[in-house]
Short mmCIF file of C-alpha atoms in Angstrom, two decimals:
data_model
loop_
_atom_site.label_atom_id
_atom_site.label_comp_id
_atom_site.label_asym_id
_atom_site.label_seq_id
_atom_site.Cartn_x
_atom_site.Cartn_y
_atom_site.Cartn_z
CA MET A 1 2.12 9.68 3.64
CA ILE A 2 0.18 12.14 5.77
CA SER A 3 -1.83 11.48 8.94
CA ALA A 4 -5.61 11.80 8.89
CA ASP A 5 -5.49 15.08 10.81
CA GLY A 6 -2.65 16.43 8.67
CA ARG A 7 -0.28 16.85 11.62
CA PHE A 8 2.33 14.26 10.65
CA VAL A 9 4.01 13.74 7.29
CA LEU A 10 6.21 10.71 6.61
CA PHE A 11 8.69 11.03 3.79
CA LEU A 12 11.89 9.63 2.31
CA SER A 13 15.05 11.58 1.61
CA SER A 14 18.75 11.05 0.90
CA ALA A 15 19.52 14.58 2.11
CA ASN A 16 21.85 14.85 5.10
CA ASN A 17 20.88 18.36 6.21
CA LEU A 18 17.30 17.82 7.38
CA VAL A 19 18.29 16.87 10.94
CA THR A 20 21.48 17.24 12.97
CA ASN A 21 22.04 13.51 13.49
CA ASP A 22 22.09 12.30 9.89
CA ALA A 23 25.55 11.96 8.38
CA SER A 24 25.20 8.46 6.99
CA GLY A 25 26.08 9.14 3.38
CA PRO A 26 23.96 8.75 0.26
CA PHE A 27 21.39 6.32 1.64
CA ILE A 28 17.65 6.96 1.67
CA ASP A 29 16.25 7.56 5.15
CA VAL A 30 12.79 7.79 6.71
CA PHE A 31 11.77 11.07 8.34
CA LEU A 32 8.70 12.22 10.25
CA ARG A 33 7.69 15.87 10.04
CA ASN A 34 5.50 17.27 12.82
CA ARG A 35 3.67 20.16 11.19
CA THR A 36 2.36 21.40 14.55
CA ASN A 37 5.70 22.10 16.20
CA GLY A 38 7.75 22.31 13.01
CA THR A 39 10.19 19.52 13.88
CA THR A 40 11.65 16.77 11.70
CA THR A 41 12.80 13.47 13.22
CA LEU A 42 14.98 10.77 11.70
CA ALA A 43 13.17 7.43 12.13
CA SER A 44 15.69 5.14 10.40
CA VAL A 45 18.43 6.07 12.86
CA ASN A 46 21.40 3.83 13.64
CA LEU A 47 22.20 2.25 17.00
CA THR A 48 24.41 5.06 18.18
CA GLY A 49 21.95 7.76 17.16
CA THR A 50 24.61 9.53 15.12
CA GLY A 51 23.15 8.99 11.66
CA GLY A 52 20.86 7.01 9.43
CA GLY A 53 21.28 3.36 8.61
CA ASN A 54 24.01 1.94 6.38
CA GLY A 55 21.45 0.96 3.77
CA ASN A 56 18.33 2.39 2.17
CA SER A 57 15.17 2.66 4.30
CA ILE A 58 11.82 2.87 2.52
CA PHE A 59 8.07 2.09 2.73
CA PRO A 60 7.23 4.01 5.94
CA SER A 61 3.98 3.72 7.88
CA ALA A 62 3.10 5.58 11.09
CA SER A 63 0.67 5.17 13.97
CA ALA A 64 -2.11 7.75 14.27
CA ASP A 65 -0.31 9.76 16.97
CA GLY A 66 3.01 9.70 15.12
CA ARG A 67 4.78 7.87 17.94
CA TYR A 68 5.53 4.63 16.08
CA VAL A 69 7.04 4.48 12.59
CA ALA A 70 7.33 1.17 10.77
CA PHE A 71 9.61 0.89 7.75
CA GLU A 72 11.60 -1.46 5.57
CA SER A 73 15.39 -1.20 5.57
CA GLU A 74 18.48 -2.78 4.01
CA ALA A 75 20.58 -1.40 6.88
CA ASN A 76 22.10 -3.79 9.42
CA ASN A 77 23.11 -1.23 12.04
CA LEU A 78 19.70 -0.19 13.34
CA VAL A 79 19.41 -2.94 15.98
CA LEU A 80 21.78 -5.52 17.48
CA ASN A 81 19.84 -8.60 16.38
CA ASP A 82 19.84 -7.95 12.62
CA ASN A 83 22.44 -10.23 11.03
CA ASN A 84 20.73 -11.68 7.95
CA ASN A 85 22.08 -9.19 5.36
CA VAL A 86 18.68 -8.71 3.68
CA SER A 87 15.87 -6.19 3.99
CA ASP A 88 13.98 -6.30 7.28
CA VAL A 89 11.03 -4.54 8.86
CA PHE A 90 11.55 -2.28 11.86
CA VAL A 91 9.49 -0.07 14.18
CA ARG A 92 10.89 3.08 15.71
CA ASP A 93 9.35 4.41 18.93
CA LEU A 94 9.97 8.14 18.68
CA LEU A 95 8.93 8.71 22.30
CA THR A 96 11.43 6.31 23.88
CA GLY A 97 13.98 6.57 21.08
CA THR A 98 14.18 2.82 20.54
CA THR A 99 14.00 0.64 17.44
CA ALA A 100 12.67 -2.93 17.33
CA LEU A 101 13.11 -5.61 14.68
CA VAL A 102 9.64 -6.70 13.55
CA SER A 103 10.58 -9.45 11.06
CA VAL A 104 12.13 -11.56 13.79
CA ASN A 105 12.35 -15.37 13.94
CA SER A 106 11.80 -17.62 16.94
CA ALA A 107 15.47 -17.27 17.89
CA GLY A 108 15.11 -13.53 18.17
CA SER A 109 17.12 -12.52 15.11
CA GLY A 110 16.29 -11.52 11.56
CA GLY A 111 14.46 -14.06 9.42
CA ASN A 112 16.16 -16.14 6.74
CA GLY A 113 14.63 -14.11 3.90
CA ALA A 114 13.85 -10.52 3.00
CA SER A 115 10.93 -8.75 4.68
CA THR A 116 9.21 -5.73 3.13
CA SER A 117 6.11 -3.55 2.80
CA PRO A 118 5.07 -2.86 6.43
CA VAL A 119 1.82 -1.22 7.47
CA ILE A 120 1.15 -0.35 11.12
CA SER A 121 -2.14 -0.12 13.02
CA ALA A 122 -3.39 3.21 14.37
CA ASP A 123 -2.33 2.42 17.94
CA GLY A 124 1.06 1.05 16.87
CA ARG A 125 0.37 -2.43 18.21
CA TYR A 126 0.17 -4.45 14.99
CA VAL A 127 2.46 -4.48 11.96
CA ALA A 128 1.51 -6.39 8.82
CA PHE A 129 4.29 -7.09 6.34
CA VAL A 130 5.52 -9.35 3.53
CA SER A 131 8.37 -11.80 4.02
CA ALA A 132 10.20 -14.47 2.07
CA ALA A 133 11.56 -15.86 5.34
CA SER A 134 10.44 -19.35 6.29
CA ASP A 135 11.40 -19.22 9.98
CA LEU A 136 9.12 -16.49 11.32
CA VAL A 137 6.37 -18.98 12.21
CA GLY A 138 6.24 -22.75 12.43
CA ASN A 139 3.66 -23.38 9.70
CA ASP A 140 5.34 -21.55 6.79
CA THR A 141 6.37 -24.29 4.38
CA ASN A 142 5.74 -22.91 0.88
CA GLY A 143 9.15 -21.40 0.15
CA VAL A 144 7.70 -18.14 -1.23
CA SER A 145 6.67 -14.76 0.15
CA ASP A 146 3.79 -14.62 2.62
CA VAL A 147 1.90 -11.97 4.58
CA PHE A 148 2.44 -11.86 8.34
CA VAL A 149 1.27 -9.75 11.26
CA ARG A 150 3.36 -8.99 14.32
CA ASP A 151 1.75 -8.13 17.66
CA LEU A 152 4.30 -5.83 19.28
CA ARG A 153 2.55 -5.99 22.65
CA THR A 154 2.68 -9.78 22.97
CA GLY A 155 5.78 -10.27 20.84
CA THR A 156 4.11 -12.85 18.61
CA THR A 157 3.94 -13.27 14.82
CA ALA A 158 1.06 -14.88 12.92
CA LEU A 159 0.74 -16.04 9.33
CA VAL A 160 -2.01 -14.12 7.53
CA SER A 161 -1.85 -15.88 4.14
CA VAL A 162 -2.72 -19.20 5.74
CA SER A 163 -4.40 -22.18 4.06
CA ALA A 164 -8.11 -22.83 4.52
CA GLY A 165 -7.45 -25.42 7.19
CA GLY A 166 -5.01 -23.16 8.97
CA ALA A 167 -2.32 -25.81 9.12
CA THR A 168 0.10 -24.43 6.52
CA SER A 169 0.89 -21.43 4.38
CA GLY A 170 -0.76 -20.87 1.02
CA ASN A 171 0.47 -22.76 -2.03
CA GLY A 172 1.50 -19.54 -3.79
CA SER A 173 3.08 -16.20 -2.98
CA SER A 174 1.20 -13.41 -1.18
CA ASP A 175 1.91 -9.69 -0.88
CA SER A 176 0.46 -6.14 -0.71
CA PRO A 177 -1.05 -6.07 2.81
CA ALA A 178 -3.54 -3.33 3.70
CA MET A 179 -4.82 -3.14 7.29
CA THR A 180 -7.71 -1.48 9.08
CA PRO A 181 -6.67 1.05 11.75
CA ASP A 182 -7.69 -1.32 14.57
CA GLY A 183 -5.56 -4.13 13.13
CA ARG A 184 -8.49 -6.53 12.83
CA TRP A 185 -8.71 -6.87 9.04
CA ILE A 186 -5.84 -7.38 6.62
CA ALA A 187 -6.50 -7.37 2.88
CA PHE A 188 -3.82 -8.80 0.60
CA ALA A 189 -3.10 -10.22 -2.84
CA SER A 190 -2.17 -13.86 -3.36
CA LYS A 191 -1.43 -16.40 -6.08
CA ALA A 192 -2.33 -19.22 -3.69
CA THR A 193 -5.39 -21.32 -4.50
CA ASN A 194 -5.86 -22.97 -1.09
CA LEU A 195 -6.71 -20.01 1.14
CA VAL A 196 -10.45 -20.50 0.65
CA PRO A 197 -12.40 -23.26 -1.15
CA GLY A 198 -13.25 -22.87 -4.83
CA VAL A 199 -10.27 -20.85 -6.07
CA THR A 200 -8.52 -22.10 -9.22
CA ASN A 201 -6.84 -18.92 -10.49
CA ASN A 202 -3.16 -18.76 -9.55
CA GLN A 203 -2.50 -15.44 -11.31
CA GLY A 204 -3.56 -13.33 -8.33
CA GLU A 205 -6.69 -12.92 -6.22
CA ILE A 206 -7.60 -10.55 -3.38
CA TYR A 207 -8.43 -11.78 0.12
CA ALA A 208 -9.28 -10.27 3.50
CA ARG A 209 -8.32 -11.98 6.75
CA ASP A 210 -10.33 -11.32 9.90
CA LEU A 211 -7.81 -11.76 12.71
CA SER A 212 -10.58 -11.70 15.30
CA SER A 213 -12.46 -14.71 13.93
CA GLY A 214 -9.54 -16.34 12.13
CA THR A 215 -11.43 -16.48 8.83
CA THR A 216 -10.45 -15.46 5.30
CA ILE A 217 -12.83 -13.96 2.73
CA TRP A 218 -12.32 -14.22 -1.03
CA VAL A 219 -12.64 -10.55 -2.01
CA SER A 220 -12.22 -10.92 -5.79
CA THR A 221 -14.77 -13.74 -6.01
CA ASN A 222 -17.03 -11.85 -8.45
CA THR A 223 -14.26 -10.55 -10.71
CA LEU A 224 -14.59 -13.21 -13.41
CA SER A 225 -18.31 -12.63 -13.95
CA ILE A 226 -17.84 -8.86 -14.00
CA MET A 227 -14.92 -9.17 -16.40
CA LEU A 228 -16.94 -11.33 -18.79
CA GLY A 229 -19.73 -8.76 -18.69
CA VAL A 230 -17.29 -6.09 -19.85
CA ASN A 231 -15.37 -8.21 -22.37
CA SER A 232 -16.39 -11.79 -23.17
CA GLN A 233 -12.91 -12.82 -24.33
CA ASN A 234 -11.26 -15.39 -22.10
CA HIS A 235 -7.99 -14.10 -20.63
CA PRO A 236 -6.16 -14.85 -17.37
CA ILE A 237 -7.14 -12.42 -14.63
CA THR A 238 -4.79 -10.81 -12.15
CA SER A 239 -6.18 -8.84 -9.21
CA TYR A 240 -3.85 -6.66 -7.15
CA ASN A 241 -3.31 -3.52 -5.03
CA PRO A 242 -6.03 -3.87 -2.37
CA ALA A 243 -7.12 -0.93 -0.21
CA ILE A 244 -9.45 -1.45 2.75
CA SER A 245 -11.91 0.95 4.37
CA GLU A 246 -11.49 2.01 7.98
CA ASP A 247 -14.36 -0.16 9.26
CA GLY A 248 -13.31 -3.19 7.24
CA LYS A 249 -16.48 -3.12 5.15
CA TYR A 250 -15.03 -2.37 1.71
CA VAL A 251 -11.97 -3.49 -0.23
CA ALA A 252 -11.02 -1.70 -3.45
CA PHE A 253 -8.60 -3.25 -5.94
CA LYS A 254 -7.47 -3.47 -9.56
CA SER A 255 -8.04 -6.39 -11.93
CA ILE A 256 -6.55 -6.96 -15.37
CA GLY A 257 -7.70 -9.59 -17.85
CA ALA A 258 -9.67 -9.15 -21.06
CA ALA A 259 -10.45 -5.70 -19.65
CA GLN A 260 -9.08 -3.54 -16.87
CA LEU A 261 -11.28 -2.97 -13.85
CA ILE A 262 -11.40 -0.93 -10.66
CA LEU A 263 -13.63 -2.81 -8.21
CA ARG A 264 -14.99 -2.34 -4.71
CA HIS A 265 -16.13 -5.39 -2.75
CA ASN A 266 -18.49 -5.27 0.23
CA LEU A 267 -17.25 -7.79 2.81
CA GLN A 268 -20.60 -7.76 4.62
CA THR A 269 -22.95 -8.36 1.68
CA GLY A 270 -20.60 -10.06 -0.77
CA ALA A 271 -21.53 -7.61 -3.53
CA THR A 272 -18.92 -6.09 -5.84
CA ASP A 273 -19.22 -2.66 -7.46
CA LEU A 274 -17.60 -1.86 -10.79
CA ALA A 275 -16.10 1.60 -10.35
CA THR A 276 -14.80 1.81 -13.90
CA THR A 277 -13.35 -0.30 -16.69
CA ASN A 278 -10.84 2.40 -17.67
CA ALA A 279 -10.83 5.95 -18.94
CA ILE A 280 -11.76 5.53 -22.61
CA GLY A 281 -12.51 1.92 -23.44
CA ASN A 282 -11.45 -1.68 -23.09
CA THR A 283 -8.37 -1.40 -25.29
CA VAL A 284 -6.47 0.64 -22.72
CA GLY A 285 -5.81 0.01 -19.08
CA PHE A 286 -4.24 0.95 -15.80
CA ASP A 287 -0.61 1.67 -16.43
CA ASP A 288 1.08 1.87 -13.06
CA SER A 289 1.36 -0.18 -9.92
CA SER A 290 0.06 2.58 -7.64
CA GLY A 291 -3.46 2.92 -6.29
CA PRO A 292 -6.33 2.70 -6.04
CA ASP A 293 -6.67 4.79 -2.91
CA MET A 294 -9.94 4.87 -0.97
CA THR A 295 -11.38 7.18 1.66
CA PRO A 296 -11.83 5.66 5.14
CA ASP A 297 -15.61 5.35 4.64
CA GLY A 298 -15.17 3.59 1.29
CA ARG A 299 -17.15 6.18 -0.67
CA PHE A 300 -14.44 7.67 -2.90
CA ILE A 301 -11.80 5.80 -4.90
CA ALA A 302 -8.94 7.58 -6.69
CA TYR A 303 -7.10 5.73 -9.45
CA SER A 304 -4.87 6.21 -12.47
CA ALA A 305 -5.87 5.08 -15.96
CA GLN A 306 -4.20 5.06 -19.33
CA THR A 307 -5.51 7.85 -21.54
CA ALA A 308 -4.78 6.48 -25.02
CA PRO A 309 -3.62 3.26 -26.65
CA GLY A 310 -0.04 3.03 -27.79
CA PRO A 311 3.49 2.06 -26.72
CA LEU A 312 3.67 4.82 -24.09
CA PRO A 313 1.07 4.39 -21.34
CA TYR A 314 0.20 8.05 -20.78
CA SER A 315 -2.13 8.29 -17.82
CA ALA A 316 -4.48 10.50 -15.85
CA ILE A 317 -6.05 10.48 -12.38
CA TYR A 318 -9.78 9.94 -11.85
CA LEU A 319 -12.12 9.79 -8.86
CA TRP A 320 -15.10 7.47 -8.46
CA ASP A 321 -17.96 8.39 -6.14
CA ALA A 322 -19.85 5.32 -4.93
CA GLN A 323 -22.81 7.44 -3.85
CA THR A 324 -23.40 8.96 -7.28
CA GLY A 325 -21.74 6.26 -9.38
CA THR A 326 -19.80 8.89 -11.32
CA ASN A 327 -16.15 9.26 -12.35
CA ILE A 328 -14.50 12.66 -12.68
CA LEU A 329 -11.13 13.71 -14.05
CA ILE A 330 -8.76 14.86 -11.30
CA SER A 331 -5.55 15.58 -13.20
CA ALA A 332 -7.26 18.09 -15.47
CA ASN A 333 -5.16 20.67 -17.25
CA LEU A 334 -5.89 24.40 -17.22
CA GLY A 335 -8.47 23.83 -19.93
CA GLY A 336 -10.24 21.15 -17.91
CA GLN A 337 -9.10 18.35 -20.22
CA VAL A 338 -6.71 15.39 -20.08
CA SER A 339 -3.11 16.49 -20.65
CA SER A 340 -1.56 15.10 -23.82
CA ASN A 341 1.58 12.96 -23.62
CA ALA A 342 1.76 13.09 -19.83
CA PHE A 343 2.00 10.64 -16.96
CA SER A 344 -0.08 11.14 -13.82
CA ASP A 345 -0.03 8.49 -11.10
CA THR A 346 0.23 7.68 -7.38
CA PRO A 347 -3.12 9.14 -6.23
CA ALA A 348 -3.70 9.79 -2.52
CA LEU A 349 -7.01 10.89 -1.00
CA SER A 350 -7.71 13.01 2.06
CA ALA A 351 -9.95 11.35 4.65
CA ASP A 352 -12.98 13.45 3.65
CA GLY A 353 -12.43 12.95 -0.08
CA LYS A 354 -12.13 16.69 -0.73
CA TYR A 355 -8.49 16.59 -1.79
CA VAL A 356 -6.57 14.29 -4.14
CA ALA A 357 -2.78 14.42 -4.28
CA PHE A 358 -0.91 12.89 -7.20
CA ALA A 359 2.36 13.02 -9.13
CA SER A 360 2.54 14.19 -12.73
CA ASP A 361 4.93 15.37 -15.42
CA ALA A 362 2.17 17.24 -17.25
CA PRO A 363 3.27 20.79 -18.19
CA ASP A 364 -0.18 22.37 -18.16
CA LEU A 365 -1.84 21.54 -14.83
CA VAL A 366 -0.83 24.86 -13.27
CA THR A 367 0.62 28.07 -14.66
CA ASN A 368 4.04 27.64 -13.04
CA ALA A 369 4.67 23.95 -13.84
CA VAL A 370 8.17 22.76 -14.73
CA ASP A 371 7.96 21.18 -18.18
CA GLY A 372 8.95 17.51 -18.22
CA SER A 373 9.62 17.32 -14.49
CA TYR A 374 7.63 15.14 -12.08
CA GLN A 375 5.86 17.31 -9.52
CA VAL A 376 3.33 16.65 -6.76
CA TYR A 377 -0.08 18.30 -7.10
CA VAL A 378 -3.21 18.53 -4.95
CA ARG A 379 -6.68 18.86 -6.46
CA ASP A 380 -9.24 20.72 -4.34
CA LEU A 381 -12.60 19.23 -5.29
CA VAL A 382 -14.54 21.89 -3.41
CA LYS A 383 -12.90 24.81 -5.19
CA GLY A 384 -12.25 22.90 -8.40
CA THR A 385 -8.62 23.97 -8.47
#
């Protein structure tokens, strides 16, 4: 990931020659690159500071100033109070050189289940994450994964995927948290049916929790009616991969049922926009688990879509503009067309929507592409290159 101003780049690597204090072996580590001063820092560092952790560290998220880095790790030598032998969530303070365990129980040690998928607020105060642990809060009784938020300033953890009455956890698993920079809103996916009244679908819905008011909004509430308008066949619907705008006004997400949809819901008006059904028709869909990605203002949404029916889900990257209501091809080849027999996925948008980064194995996007090898590309929408 890259910061909004482009100064900081978070990345994963198993290389041991990027910094002087990483000699931990073949494990994946989290690094932060400061493009202003040209320095690289190991975030998933062990207690002694002599190397990375003794397990893989993934899923990094950084505060706006690059000081705090949250990540998921299998390592048990990053802090003293990690003794549960499962993945946990940590935050590294690069200014003080200290690491804190985020997925901590009331006793001050790691929870009794794996914790994953952290996302940190812009100021580094809040960390939202997923956990299968049942001892992080007192009202988690469902025995499945839930979404939590940890306030690092007060040292308290709250259940985000909470039932409508607030007394217990949801009656189904929850995951995929996305948080506004101020930490107020957390969007997430859930199979629970008791988070808000009226939900009967346990295949997966999208919700947004307002931590300020303590209320939960059913984001995917209009999905069924939109789906039926696209394809009247009755199929179970799964909504997933939420992305939330900076002001908490919009939530974008994917839905799959009788058709495949990219949707954007307005939390203020309750209206839902259909960005697209897919690239070429209702018989093909969205092949990968990445995206959609949305600009901070909610105007642009980048997504991947399958390009042709068949056993191999070849895909391309597209961009939807809410202002014009149009979709354009991003992963265009040198001829301006969709590449044949190629996979393009994992779209990421710049804050102004002028650039879209993505991964692809297409051999004809640029003149010097490596045939058959996954590479990372950036599309400049201003220059069209």
